[in-house]
Structures are given as structure tokens and as C-alpha cells.
Amino acid sequence: MSAIKAFRGLKLVTLVMGVWHGGLMAAPDTHWFEQFKAEASDADLYTFLYAMPKGGDLHHHITGTALSEWWYELALKQREHGYRYYTKVTINNCNGYGGNEFSFSPYLLHFHNVLESSYNKLSDCEKSEYKRLEQLNAVEKQAWLNSIRLDAAHEGRDEFFQTHWQRLDELMRSPYLIADILVKNMQAFGAEGLIYMESMMGASGYTDPNGKPISPDTVADIYRDRLQQPDAKATGVTVRMQESILRFAGNAEDQLRHYFDFVSRNNDLYLAVNMVGREDNDKGHPLRFKDTLRELRRHYNNVKLSIHAGEVDEPNFHIRDTLLLGADRIGHGVNLIDDDELLRQLRYGPYLIEINLISNLLLEYIERYDQHPFPEYLRLGVPVALSTDDRGMWDSNITDEFFVAVKEFNLSWDELKQLSHNSLAYSFIDADSKARLVERLNQRLADFENAVEDNQKAALKDVKPVSYSFICKQYQLCQFGSASR
């Protein structure tokens, strides 16, 4: 990486954060925040962070962002579009089911969800294993809700990758349901001070209630229409999207070609393609896609890349290889810490590492937060931003990410502002929209800082945080209300 690029990356972030003074920023007086941290209870700190303006969330999978209660509520709502769902509540060892325990829909899986049209094609024995979603009794409903979040100590990476998505299955076929999940997140994130979301939110794989495919362009129009509805607009949250390919799929190169074309044609809404999926499946190694991406860059000039890399236990060169593919942002980047030379080169940009603290803990890429390289990246000058990944399955929110960061790594007020600014400065949105978002964030941060510095108690007295089970279990902060319970 050239010194010019490194300087430009530093200057970009600095210009976003404040006034440039011959290469150095005038350091504001932030002793008030250090005093606040020293005196505040955990509940006070959480309330402060909930109210704090936060910029954007650049790394989340929309089907992983929905709280279990949202899935249930919105699935039943789909009856207005003709969708009805059944879920598996018992296993009767039906003969001839034709299943494959290594397929996406293994037979031996409770709370597997299917469309009514799929249910009608089952044998009588298999039908006896399912119930309509709205007919679950209280015990069954609670078990259904728990089946798509990590709610037990023994659950981790395998439970997440091998059962959560498989259980959801045909719930993810309705584009109207996914669009409603987006708006639910806009409302929740907006209440936490976010003004921008860049969602991994695909437009392929959807069907009508009878299983007939809906074209991606039609799905994109459904999303556009939903974003124009009053409840979405009232959130004040700007949304853009990414398409995702499953990196280890046999047809991943074809997916890449298809999604580049789709994103390019729908560039008002979609900005980028992302490569997702377990990196410990070697079939998805980054260099597999080098030639395909070089081919695509000969034809497309308006598609960005933000690729998962370094979300793996062993040291490897996936992050180096991912940058070679053309990615401008790296999802997770946990094992960058093992590559000294690349770590040195990434100081001050121009690439961002999308940090997901809670995800990395619950999926066992770290055992404890003190093993996480986030503070090293942050304080070496590697651009980072906090994000939520699959917050619905963690039963958490963006405030939890900031709370963990402050509690575990003693963040300063300047570092909190830097994280929020980075989440806009490194977004893929067009320059004019980005400038407006940055200006809005700057004003909100200035107003917030002035209010809390002047009178912290008065500024926060009407703030009512909404939290979920993660922060209750991990930090015993159980006194806040929850919109999902």
C-alpha cells in the first residue's frame, strides 16, 4: 500500500470527524466523559449509549436481524399476502420421507417452517408432524421462539450455522415479510440513534404462496414500495442494500455474475455484493473468485465489494486474498491480528474492518472479549466500525455492541465518535448522500455532547432504553423494557 493511499485514508476520516489543521486535529476537551464513566452505574452508561447518535450499521444480514418475536408476528401477518405457514412440532419417523440429514432441510429438525403449499404436498404421516404456526400452544410457541436464537450456554457456531437458517427455511420466501423485518429494524435502530443501514438483503429466492418464483426485479420494487410507506419514512433512517453470495456453493461464480448485473441495474437501492458463509469450508476460499471478479470488473463500474474475511480460528491469508479480490471493507477481520505485515499496511486506511464483538463471542471465534483484536486495530489506526451481524439471533441491539466496547476496552469519547463517523465515511452510498448523512451526524453529536456535558441527568432523564436478553444475561442489565416481550 502506498504512503499516498494511507495519507488519503487518514485525511478522509479526519475531515469527516473534524477540522484539519496542518495534518492534526485540534483535540477537544473530553474530560467530562472520563468523569462520567468513573461515576456512572452500568445502567447509566447503557442509557447514555442508547441515546448517543451512532451513524450506521454496515454489516448485518437482514434475516438474522429479526428478533424471534418479530418472525412470529410478521409470519402471521403474511396472511394478507396469501402466505400461511406450518412448523414441525414432532418427529414420527415417517418412512420414505426422502430426506437427507446433510441437506438444507434435514428431517430430524424440530420447528422447521414450510409454506402451506409445501405442507399440502407431504404424506399424511409427515403432515401429522406439523402444526399451523398460529395454532401452537404456549409451550410450543416459546420453544419455537427459542429455536431461532442462541439462548442456551451450550449453543454456538454449529447451532447457528446448521439449524437457525434451516429452521427458518420457507419463512424466508415472502419478500413482504423480509421488507417488514427491514422496517422493524429501521424503527429499532432509529430509536437507538442510527441514521443509516446497509443491509445484506437479497432479492433472489422468493416465491408466491404457491411456490412460484418472484423475479428479483419485482422483489426490488416491493422493497422500494415498502421504504416509501409512512412508518418507514418516519424512522429517519436511510437504507441501502447489498446482495450476498454463498461462497462455498457449487454455483457461487454464477451467483456472482448474476448479482453484479442485478446490483448494477438497481443501483439506486443496491450498492454492493458480499461473499458470506463459513470460511472454515475451504470450498469458499477467496482466490477461487479472482478470475471471475476480474472478468466482471471489465464490464461493471458501479458495484462495490464488502467481503467476509478473517472470521475463522486459524491464521491464514484470507484477508490479504480478499483485498486482492477488490474488497473495500472486510467483514469481521478477527485473524488480521496474526498478519503483522498486513496489519501495519492497513493503518489509517483505506479499508474498513467491520467489527462484530457479540457475534465473535457467541460463535466462539473468541472465548473472552480480552482476546478480541478490536482495541488493537482501533488504537493502531486501522479503520473500524461496530456492527450487529445477526442481532436477532443474539437477542441484542447496536447499543449492546457499544456497551461491550466501552466496558471491555475503556473507549474514550473521541473513539466513540470515530466509530460512528467511520460507519458513514466508509459506507458505499453516493458522495452527496454521504455528505448529508455526515453533516446530520455531526450536528446530532454536537447537540448531544453539549446537552450531556452541560447537565447529564437532565439530558438523559426521559431516555427509556429498549434492550433484550443478551445484555441481561451477560451484564445483568435486566431492568430496561423490551419491545419484543
Short mmCIF file of C-alpha atoms in Angstrom, two decimals:
data_model
loop_
_atom_site.label_atom_id
_atom_site.label_comp_id
_atom_site.label_asym_id
_atom_site.label_seq_id
_atom_site.Cartn_x
_atom_site.Cartn_y
_atom_site.Cartn_z
CA MET A 1 0.00 0.00 0.00
CA SER A 2 1.44 3.42 -0.93
CA ALA A 3 2.05 6.19 1.56
CA ILE A 4 -0.28 8.40 -0.52
CA LYS A 5 -3.17 5.98 -0.07
CA ALA A 6 -2.51 5.72 3.65
CA PHE A 7 -2.46 9.52 3.94
CA ARG A 8 -5.67 9.86 1.95
CA GLY A 9 -7.38 7.32 4.18
CA LEU A 10 -6.30 9.20 7.30
CA LYS A 11 -7.29 12.55 5.85
CA LEU A 12 -10.74 11.27 4.82
CA VAL A 13 -11.57 10.07 8.32
CA THR A 14 -10.10 13.18 9.92
CA LEU A 15 -12.02 15.54 7.65
CA VAL A 16 -15.20 13.68 8.47
CA MET A 17 -14.51 13.88 12.19
CA GLY A 18 -13.40 17.48 12.48
CA VAL A 19 -11.31 20.35 11.16
CA TRP A 20 -7.97 19.56 9.55
CA HIS A 21 -5.16 21.71 10.97
CA GLY A 22 -1.98 21.08 9.01
CA GLY A 23 -2.36 17.32 9.43
CA LEU A 24 -3.52 17.39 13.05
CA MET A 25 -6.91 17.94 14.60
CA ALA A 26 -7.46 20.23 17.50
CA ALA A 27 -8.14 17.88 20.41
CA PRO A 28 -11.39 18.75 22.21
CA ASP A 29 -11.68 18.70 25.97
CA THR A 30 -13.44 15.41 26.80
CA HIS A 31 -12.60 15.04 30.49
CA TRP A 32 -16.35 15.12 31.20
CA PHE A 33 -16.80 11.68 29.63
CA GLU A 34 -13.98 10.15 31.67
CA GLN A 35 -15.57 11.55 34.80
CA PHE A 36 -18.97 10.24 33.71
CA LYS A 37 -17.57 6.73 33.15
CA ALA A 38 -15.88 6.75 36.55
CA GLU A 39 -19.10 7.68 38.36
CA ALA A 40 -21.81 6.07 36.22
CA SER A 41 -23.51 2.79 37.00
CA ASP A 42 -23.78 0.24 34.20
CA ALA A 43 -27.41 1.27 33.78
CA ASP A 44 -26.39 4.94 33.47
CA LEU A 45 -23.74 4.08 30.89
CA TYR A 46 -26.17 1.95 28.91
CA THR A 47 -28.75 4.76 28.91
CA PHE A 48 -26.09 7.21 27.69
CA LEU A 49 -25.02 4.89 24.87
CA TYR A 50 -28.61 4.14 23.86
CA ALA A 51 -29.26 7.87 23.45
CA MET A 52 -25.95 8.65 21.73
CA PRO A 53 -26.08 9.32 17.94
CA LYS A 54 -24.34 6.39 16.24
CA GLY A 55 -24.12 6.79 12.46
CA GLY A 56 -24.75 3.50 10.67
CA ASP A 57 -24.63 -0.29 10.74
CA LEU A 58 -22.66 -1.56 7.73
CA HIS A 59 -22.68 -5.30 8.47
CA HIS A 60 -25.89 -7.19 9.17
CA HIS A 61 -27.78 -9.99 7.45
CA ILE A 62 -31.42 -8.94 7.31
CA THR A 63 -32.82 -12.42 8.00
CA GLY A 64 -30.54 -12.62 11.05
CA THR A 65 -31.61 -9.23 12.39
CA ALA A 66 -35.19 -10.19 13.26
CA LEU A 67 -35.99 -10.98 16.86
CA SER A 68 -37.83 -14.29 17.21
CA GLU A 69 -40.97 -12.42 18.26
CA TRP A 70 -40.81 -10.35 15.06
CA TRP A 71 -40.61 -13.51 12.96
CA TYR A 72 -43.71 -14.92 14.63
CA GLU A 73 -45.73 -11.70 14.45
CA LEU A 74 -44.81 -10.94 10.84
CA ALA A 75 -45.25 -14.53 9.66
CA LEU A 76 -48.87 -14.45 10.81
CA LYS A 77 -49.30 -11.05 9.17
CA GLN A 78 -48.36 -12.60 5.82
CA ARG A 79 -51.88 -13.98 5.51
CA GLU A 80 -52.77 -10.61 3.95
CA HIS A 81 -50.46 -11.58 1.06
CA GLY A 82 -51.73 -15.19 0.93
CA TYR A 83 -48.87 -16.87 2.83
CA ARG A 84 -49.63 -19.36 5.61
CA TYR A 85 -47.03 -21.38 7.46
CA TYR A 86 -46.68 -24.73 9.20
CA THR A 87 -43.94 -25.72 11.63
CA LYS A 88 -42.69 -29.16 12.69
CA VAL A 89 -43.56 -29.90 16.34
CA THR A 90 -42.94 -33.65 16.47
CA ILE A 91 -40.98 -36.36 14.64
CA ASN A 92 -42.90 -39.54 13.86
CA ASN A 93 -40.14 -41.34 11.96
CA CYS A 94 -42.18 -41.32 8.78
CA ASN A 95 -40.95 -43.83 6.23
CA GLY A 96 -39.97 -42.72 2.78
CA TYR A 97 -39.62 -39.06 3.61
CA GLY A 98 -36.74 -38.88 1.15
CA GLY A 99 -34.78 -36.54 3.38
CA ASN A 100 -31.08 -36.01 3.73
CA GLU A 101 -29.67 -35.03 7.12
CA PHE A 102 -26.90 -33.15 5.31
CA SER A 103 -29.31 -31.13 3.16
CA PHE A 104 -30.57 -27.62 3.89
CA SER A 105 -33.79 -29.12 5.29
CA PRO A 106 -32.81 -32.15 7.42
CA TYR A 107 -35.71 -34.35 8.51
CA LEU A 108 -34.65 -34.57 12.17
CA LEU A 109 -35.16 -30.88 12.94
CA HIS A 110 -37.90 -29.52 15.16
CA PHE A 111 -39.59 -26.20 14.24
CA HIS A 112 -38.75 -26.45 10.57
CA ASN A 113 -41.10 -23.99 8.79
CA VAL A 114 -42.82 -24.55 5.46
CA LEU A 115 -45.41 -22.82 3.31
CA GLU A 116 -48.91 -24.23 3.22
CA SER A 117 -48.35 -25.16 -0.45
CA SER A 118 -45.35 -27.29 0.60
CA TYR A 119 -47.25 -28.79 3.53
CA ASN A 120 -50.03 -29.90 1.17
CA LYS A 121 -47.51 -32.00 -0.79
CA LEU A 122 -46.39 -34.01 2.27
CA SER A 123 -47.51 -37.52 3.07
CA ASP A 124 -50.19 -37.95 5.74
CA CYS A 125 -47.54 -39.12 8.20
CA GLU A 126 -45.38 -36.07 7.60
CA LYS A 127 -48.39 -33.78 7.84
CA SER A 128 -49.03 -35.18 11.31
CA GLU A 129 -45.67 -33.77 12.40
CA TYR A 130 -46.59 -30.17 11.61
CA LYS A 131 -48.91 -27.54 13.06
CA ARG A 132 -50.09 -24.24 11.69
CA LEU A 133 -47.90 -21.56 13.17
CA GLU A 134 -50.84 -19.72 14.73
CA GLN A 135 -52.06 -22.92 16.41
CA LEU A 136 -49.01 -23.52 18.62
CA ASN A 137 -49.78 -23.78 22.31
CA ALA A 138 -47.85 -21.63 24.79
CA VAL A 139 -45.11 -24.20 25.40
CA GLU A 140 -44.66 -24.90 21.69
CA LYS A 141 -44.60 -21.20 20.83
CA GLN A 142 -41.89 -20.48 23.40
CA ALA A 143 -39.82 -23.39 22.11
CA TRP A 144 -40.34 -22.11 18.55
CA LEU A 145 -39.14 -18.65 19.56
CA ASN A 146 -36.07 -20.07 21.29
CA SER A 147 -35.24 -22.30 18.33
CA ILE A 148 -34.00 -19.38 16.22
CA ARG A 149 -31.84 -17.57 18.77
CA LEU A 150 -28.77 -18.58 20.75
CA ASP A 151 -30.43 -18.78 24.15
CA ALA A 152 -28.51 -21.61 25.86
CA ALA A 153 -24.93 -21.83 27.07
CA HIS A 154 -24.17 -24.95 25.01
CA GLU A 155 -25.29 -23.35 21.76
CA GLY A 156 -22.72 -21.77 19.49
CA ARG A 157 -21.34 -21.84 15.98
CA ASP A 158 -22.80 -25.16 14.83
CA GLU A 159 -26.25 -24.39 16.22
CA PHE A 160 -26.20 -21.06 14.39
CA PHE A 161 -24.89 -22.24 11.03
CA GLN A 162 -26.59 -25.65 10.92
CA THR A 163 -30.04 -25.14 12.44
CA HIS A 164 -31.18 -21.50 12.58
CA TRP A 165 -31.38 -20.82 8.86
CA GLN A 166 -32.58 -24.35 8.17
CA ARG A 167 -35.48 -23.89 10.58
CA LEU A 168 -36.49 -20.54 9.08
CA ASP A 169 -36.42 -22.06 5.59
CA GLU A 170 -39.66 -21.13 3.79
CA LEU A 171 -40.42 -18.24 6.17
CA MET A 172 -37.76 -16.51 4.09
CA ARG A 173 -39.73 -16.99 0.86
CA SER A 174 -42.01 -13.95 1.30
CA PRO A 175 -40.41 -10.66 0.20
CA TYR A 176 -43.17 -8.81 2.05
CA LEU A 177 -42.13 -10.43 5.33
CA ILE A 178 -38.46 -9.55 4.76
CA ALA A 179 -39.41 -5.97 3.87
CA ASP A 180 -41.38 -5.74 7.13
CA ILE A 181 -38.34 -7.04 9.02
CA LEU A 182 -36.33 -4.23 7.45
CA VAL A 183 -38.80 -1.63 8.71
CA LYS A 184 -38.83 -3.19 12.19
CA ASN A 185 -35.06 -2.75 12.26
CA MET A 186 -35.30 0.82 10.98
CA GLN A 187 -37.65 1.61 13.85
CA ALA A 188 -35.49 -0.09 16.49
CA PHE A 189 -32.19 1.27 15.16
CA GLY A 190 -33.67 4.74 14.70
CA ALA A 191 -34.68 4.75 18.38
CA GLU A 192 -31.02 3.97 19.21
CA GLY A 193 -29.69 6.92 17.24
CA LEU A 194 -28.76 5.25 13.94
CA ILE A 195 -29.36 7.16 10.70
CA TYR A 196 -28.05 4.66 8.11
CA MET A 197 -28.36 0.94 7.41
CA GLU A 198 -26.54 -1.02 4.72
CA SER A 199 -28.34 -4.34 4.80
CA MET A 200 -27.34 -7.65 3.26
CA MET A 201 -30.81 -8.19 1.87
CA GLY A 202 -31.10 -10.42 -1.16
CA ALA A 203 -33.73 -10.17 -3.88
CA SER A 204 -33.49 -13.77 -5.11
CA GLY A 205 -35.11 -16.98 -3.89
CA TYR A 206 -38.58 -15.58 -3.18
CA THR A 207 -41.84 -17.21 -4.22
CA ASP A 208 -45.53 -16.50 -4.13
CA PRO A 209 -47.68 -18.52 -1.68
CA ASN A 210 -47.90 -21.37 -4.21
CA GLY A 211 -44.16 -21.65 -4.61
CA LYS A 212 -43.92 -19.81 -7.95
CA PRO A 213 -40.69 -17.76 -8.17
CA ILE A 214 -40.86 -13.97 -7.92
CA SER A 215 -38.27 -12.20 -10.08
CA PRO A 216 -35.51 -10.25 -8.30
CA ASP A 217 -36.52 -7.03 -10.05
CA THR A 218 -40.08 -7.43 -8.78
CA VAL A 219 -38.72 -8.03 -5.28
CA ALA A 220 -36.62 -4.87 -5.52
CA ASP A 221 -39.78 -2.95 -6.39
CA ILE A 222 -41.53 -4.46 -3.35
CA TYR A 223 -38.65 -3.18 -1.20
CA ARG A 224 -38.79 0.27 -2.79
CA ASP A 225 -42.52 0.49 -2.18
CA ARG A 226 -42.15 -0.61 1.45
CA LEU A 227 -39.49 2.02 2.08
CA GLN A 228 -41.89 4.71 0.87
CA GLN A 229 -44.56 3.81 3.42
CA PRO A 230 -45.14 6.33 6.24
CA ASP A 231 -43.89 4.08 9.05
CA ALA A 232 -40.57 3.53 7.23
CA LYS A 233 -40.10 7.21 6.41
CA ALA A 234 -40.93 8.22 9.99
CA THR A 235 -37.83 6.40 11.27
CA GLY A 236 -35.46 8.91 9.65
CA VAL A 237 -33.15 6.02 8.74
CA THR A 238 -31.59 5.90 5.26
CA VAL A 239 -31.31 2.40 3.77
CA ARG A 240 -29.16 0.89 1.07
CA MET A 241 -28.60 -2.81 0.36
CA GLN A 242 -26.07 -5.46 -0.60
CA GLU A 243 -26.59 -8.77 -2.39
CA SER A 244 -24.85 -11.85 -0.95
CA ILE A 245 -23.38 -14.98 -2.50
CA LEU A 246 -22.81 -18.17 -0.54
CA ARG A 247 -19.07 -18.52 -1.02
CA PHE A 248 -18.82 -22.32 -0.84
CA ALA A 249 -21.81 -23.06 -3.10
CA GLY A 250 -21.10 -25.03 -6.25
CA ASN A 251 -22.55 -22.26 -8.39
CA ALA A 252 -21.02 -19.34 -6.46
CA GLU A 253 -19.33 -17.91 -9.58
CA ASP A 254 -22.67 -17.84 -11.39
CA GLN A 255 -24.25 -16.17 -8.36
CA LEU A 256 -21.52 -13.53 -8.51
CA ARG A 257 -22.20 -12.80 -12.17
CA HIS A 258 -25.95 -12.67 -11.62
CA TYR A 259 -25.72 -10.35 -8.61
CA PHE A 260 -23.22 -7.98 -10.20
CA ASP A 261 -25.68 -7.47 -13.03
CA PHE A 262 -28.62 -7.08 -10.65
CA VAL A 263 -26.82 -4.57 -8.39
CA SER A 264 -25.65 -2.56 -11.39
CA ARG A 265 -29.22 -2.34 -12.76
CA ASN A 266 -30.72 -1.46 -9.37
CA ASN A 267 -28.02 0.92 -8.18
CA ASP A 268 -30.46 3.34 -6.59
CA LEU A 269 -31.13 0.70 -3.93
CA TYR A 270 -28.31 -1.87 -4.15
CA LEU A 271 -24.67 -0.83 -3.85
CA ALA A 272 -22.52 -3.91 -3.37
CA VAL A 273 -22.06 -7.67 -3.46
CA ASN A 274 -20.85 -9.56 -0.39
CA MET A 275 -19.37 -13.05 -0.06
CA VAL A 276 -20.81 -14.78 3.02
CA GLY A 277 -20.68 -18.24 4.58
CA ARG A 278 -18.35 -20.21 6.81
CA GLU A 279 -14.71 -19.60 5.99
CA ASP A 280 -13.77 -22.94 7.54
CA ASN A 281 -15.37 -24.53 4.46
CA ASP A 282 -12.39 -24.43 2.11
CA LYS A 283 -14.60 -24.59 -0.98
CA GLY A 284 -15.22 -20.89 -0.45
CA HIS A 285 -11.60 -19.71 -0.29
CA PRO A 286 -11.19 -16.17 -1.65
CA LEU A 287 -8.85 -16.84 -4.58
CA ARG A 288 -11.48 -19.10 -6.12
CA PHE A 289 -13.20 -15.88 -7.25
CA LYS A 290 -10.21 -13.89 -8.54
CA ASP A 291 -10.70 -14.59 -12.24
CA THR A 292 -14.49 -14.15 -12.06
CA LEU A 293 -14.18 -10.75 -10.38
CA ARG A 294 -11.55 -9.61 -12.87
CA GLU A 295 -13.92 -10.58 -15.64
CA LEU A 296 -16.79 -8.68 -14.01
CA ARG A 297 -14.73 -5.52 -13.46
CA ARG A 298 -14.22 -5.31 -17.21
CA HIS A 299 -17.95 -4.71 -17.60
CA TYR A 300 -19.33 -3.09 -14.44
CA ASN A 301 -18.31 0.27 -12.97
CA ASN A 302 -20.83 0.73 -10.16
CA VAL A 303 -20.67 -2.38 -7.95
CA LYS A 304 -18.75 -2.38 -4.65
CA LEU A 305 -17.41 -5.32 -2.66
CA SER A 306 -17.55 -5.93 1.09
CA ILE A 307 -16.44 -9.45 1.84
CA HIS A 308 -16.38 -11.59 4.99
CA ALA A 309 -12.78 -12.48 5.80
CA GLY A 310 -10.78 -13.41 8.86
CA GLU A 311 -13.83 -14.89 10.64
CA VAL A 312 -12.00 -18.12 11.28
CA ASP A 313 -9.97 -19.75 14.02
CA GLU A 314 -6.67 -20.50 12.33
CA PRO A 315 -4.19 -17.95 10.92
CA ASN A 316 -4.42 -17.69 7.14
CA PHE A 317 -4.13 -15.18 4.31
CA HIS A 318 -7.83 -14.80 3.58
CA ILE A 319 -7.81 -11.07 4.35
CA ARG A 320 -4.85 -10.46 2.01
CA ASP A 321 -6.55 -12.50 -0.68
CA THR A 322 -9.87 -10.73 -0.12
CA LEU A 323 -8.23 -7.33 -0.63
CA LEU A 324 -6.74 -8.72 -3.83
CA LEU A 325 -10.29 -9.51 -4.96
CA GLY A 326 -11.13 -5.80 -4.74
CA ALA A 327 -12.98 -5.54 -1.42
CA ASP A 328 -13.09 -2.09 0.19
CA ARG A 329 -14.43 -3.39 3.51
CA ILE A 330 -13.66 -6.57 5.44
CA GLY A 331 -16.35 -8.28 7.47
CA HIS A 332 -15.06 -9.41 10.91
CA GLY A 333 -11.29 -9.48 10.26
CA VAL A 334 -10.59 -11.31 13.53
CA ASN A 335 -7.43 -13.04 12.38
CA LEU A 336 -5.87 -9.92 10.86
CA ILE A 337 -4.07 -9.74 14.21
CA ASP A 338 -1.94 -12.73 13.12
CA ASP A 339 -0.63 -10.99 9.98
CA ASP A 340 1.87 -8.39 11.22
CA GLU A 341 2.83 -7.02 7.81
CA LEU A 342 -0.74 -6.56 6.60
CA LEU A 343 -1.74 -5.05 9.96
CA ARG A 344 0.99 -2.46 9.54
CA GLN A 345 -0.11 -1.67 5.99
CA LEU A 346 -3.75 -1.21 6.95
CA ARG A 347 -3.05 1.56 9.48
CA TYR A 348 -5.02 4.71 8.54
CA GLY A 349 -6.94 3.10 5.72
CA PRO A 350 -8.20 2.96 3.12
CA TYR A 351 -10.02 -0.27 4.06
CA LEU A 352 -12.51 -0.66 6.90
CA ILE A 353 -12.83 -3.65 9.22
CA GLU A 354 -16.48 -4.28 10.18
CA ILE A 355 -16.30 -5.33 13.85
CA ASN A 356 -18.93 -7.64 15.37
CA LEU A 357 -18.00 -8.14 19.01
CA ILE A 358 -21.06 -10.07 20.19
CA SER A 359 -21.15 -12.30 17.13
CA ASN A 360 -17.49 -13.24 17.51
CA LEU A 361 -18.05 -14.19 21.16
CA LEU A 362 -21.25 -16.19 20.69
CA LEU A 363 -19.94 -18.02 17.62
CA GLU A 364 -16.77 -18.89 19.55
CA TYR A 365 -14.19 -17.11 17.41
CA ILE A 366 -13.03 -15.70 20.73
CA GLU A 367 -13.57 -17.19 24.18
CA ARG A 368 -13.45 -13.86 26.05
CA TYR A 369 -13.56 -10.25 24.96
CA ASP A 370 -9.99 -9.67 26.12
CA GLN A 371 -8.94 -11.94 23.23
CA HIS A 372 -10.61 -9.72 20.64
CA PRO A 373 -8.23 -7.66 18.46
CA PHE A 374 -10.67 -4.73 18.13
CA PRO A 375 -8.84 -2.34 20.52
CA GLU A 376 -5.53 -3.08 18.83
CA TYR A 377 -6.99 -2.22 15.43
CA LEU A 378 -8.71 0.89 16.76
CA ARG A 379 -5.65 2.28 18.55
CA LEU A 380 -3.21 1.38 15.78
CA GLY A 381 -5.30 3.46 13.40
CA VAL A 382 -6.88 0.63 11.38
CA PRO A 383 -10.33 1.97 10.38
CA VAL A 384 -13.06 0.06 12.24
CA ALA A 385 -16.78 0.41 12.87
CA LEU A 386 -19.13 -1.53 15.13
CA SER A 387 -21.98 -3.56 13.64
CA THR A 388 -24.52 -6.17 14.72
CA ASP A 389 -24.20 -9.07 12.20
CA ASP A 390 -27.24 -11.20 13.25
CA ARG A 391 -28.62 -9.31 16.20
CA GLY A 392 -31.99 -11.07 16.21
CA MET A 393 -30.28 -14.39 16.81
CA TRP A 394 -28.13 -12.87 19.57
CA ASP A 395 -31.21 -11.11 21.04
CA SER A 396 -29.23 -7.89 21.15
CA ASN A 397 -29.01 -4.42 19.61
CA ILE A 398 -26.41 -1.87 18.43
CA THR A 399 -26.25 -0.26 21.88
CA ASP A 400 -25.06 -3.62 23.25
CA GLU A 401 -22.11 -3.51 20.83
CA PHE A 402 -21.13 -0.03 22.04
CA PHE A 403 -21.67 -1.01 25.67
CA VAL A 404 -19.40 -4.05 25.31
CA ALA A 405 -16.77 -1.89 23.59
CA VAL A 406 -16.79 0.75 26.34
CA LYS A 407 -16.95 -1.70 29.26
CA GLU A 408 -14.33 -4.10 27.96
CA PHE A 409 -11.93 -1.66 26.29
CA ASN A 410 -12.40 1.69 28.09
CA LEU A 411 -13.26 3.69 24.97
CA SER A 412 -12.87 7.44 25.05
CA TRP A 413 -15.47 9.90 23.80
CA ASP A 414 -13.32 10.64 20.74
CA GLU A 415 -13.14 6.92 19.97
CA LEU A 416 -16.92 6.58 20.24
CA LYS A 417 -17.35 9.46 17.81
CA GLN A 418 -14.73 7.99 15.49
CA LEU A 419 -16.57 4.67 15.34
CA SER A 420 -19.83 6.44 14.47
CA HIS A 421 -18.18 8.57 11.82
CA ASN A 422 -16.36 5.62 10.28
CA SER A 423 -19.69 3.86 9.79
CA LEU A 424 -20.69 6.67 7.42
CA ALA A 425 -17.30 7.61 5.94
CA TYR A 426 -16.74 4.03 4.72
CA SER A 427 -20.30 3.38 3.59
CA PHE A 428 -20.90 2.72 -0.10
CA ILE A 429 -23.62 5.34 -0.50
CA ASP A 430 -23.11 8.08 -3.12
CA ALA A 431 -20.98 11.08 -2.18
CA ASP A 432 -23.81 13.62 -1.96
CA SER A 433 -25.95 11.41 0.27
CA LYS A 434 -22.92 10.56 2.40
CA ALA A 435 -22.14 14.25 2.89
CA ARG A 436 -25.70 14.90 4.05
CA LEU A 437 -25.57 11.98 6.48
CA VAL A 438 -22.22 13.10 7.88
CA GLU A 439 -23.50 16.65 8.34
CA ARG A 440 -26.57 15.31 10.12
CA LEU A 441 -24.47 13.09 12.39
CA ASN A 442 -22.09 15.93 13.20
CA GLN A 443 -24.96 18.18 14.24
CA ARG A 444 -26.61 15.49 16.33
CA LEU A 445 -23.35 14.61 18.06
CA ALA A 446 -22.63 18.27 18.79
CA ASP A 447 -26.10 18.78 20.23
CA PHE A 448 -25.85 15.59 22.30
CA GLU A 449 -22.38 16.41 23.59
CA ASN A 450 -23.43 19.91 24.60
CA ALA A 451 -26.52 18.60 26.38
CA VAL A 452 -24.81 15.85 28.38
CA GLU A 453 -21.76 17.93 29.20
CA ASP A 454 -23.97 20.72 30.50
CA ASN A 455 -26.34 18.51 32.51
CA GLN A 456 -26.08 14.78 32.03
CA LYS A 457 -29.01 13.88 34.27
CA ALA A 458 -31.37 16.34 32.62
CA ALA A 459 -30.27 15.29 29.12
CA LEU A 460 -30.95 11.60 29.79
CA LYS A 461 -33.90 11.72 32.20
CA ASP A 462 -36.50 10.94 29.51
CA VAL A 463 -34.44 8.26 27.73
CA LYS A 464 -36.03 4.82 28.01
CA PRO A 465 -33.65 2.19 26.59
CA VAL A 466 -35.06 -0.92 24.94
CA SER A 467 -32.87 -3.97 25.48
CA TYR A 468 -33.07 -7.74 25.07
CA SER A 469 -31.82 -10.88 26.72
CA PHE A 470 -28.15 -10.64 25.71
CA ILE A 471 -27.33 -7.65 27.90
CA CYS A 472 -29.40 -9.10 30.74
CA LYS A 473 -27.56 -12.43 30.69
CA GLN A 474 -24.07 -11.08 30.06
CA TYR A 475 -24.09 -7.95 32.22
CA GLN A 476 -27.16 -8.38 34.46
CA LEU A 477 -28.79 -5.29 32.95
CA CYS A 478 -32.32 -6.60 33.07
CA GLN A 479 -34.25 -3.53 34.15
CA PHE A 480 -34.84 -1.99 30.72
CA GLY A 481 -38.00 -2.55 28.72
CA SER A 482 -38.14 -4.79 25.67
CA ALA A 483 -40.26 -4.17 22.61
CA SER A 484 -40.30 -7.89 21.85
CA ARG A 485 -41.54 -9.33 25.13
#
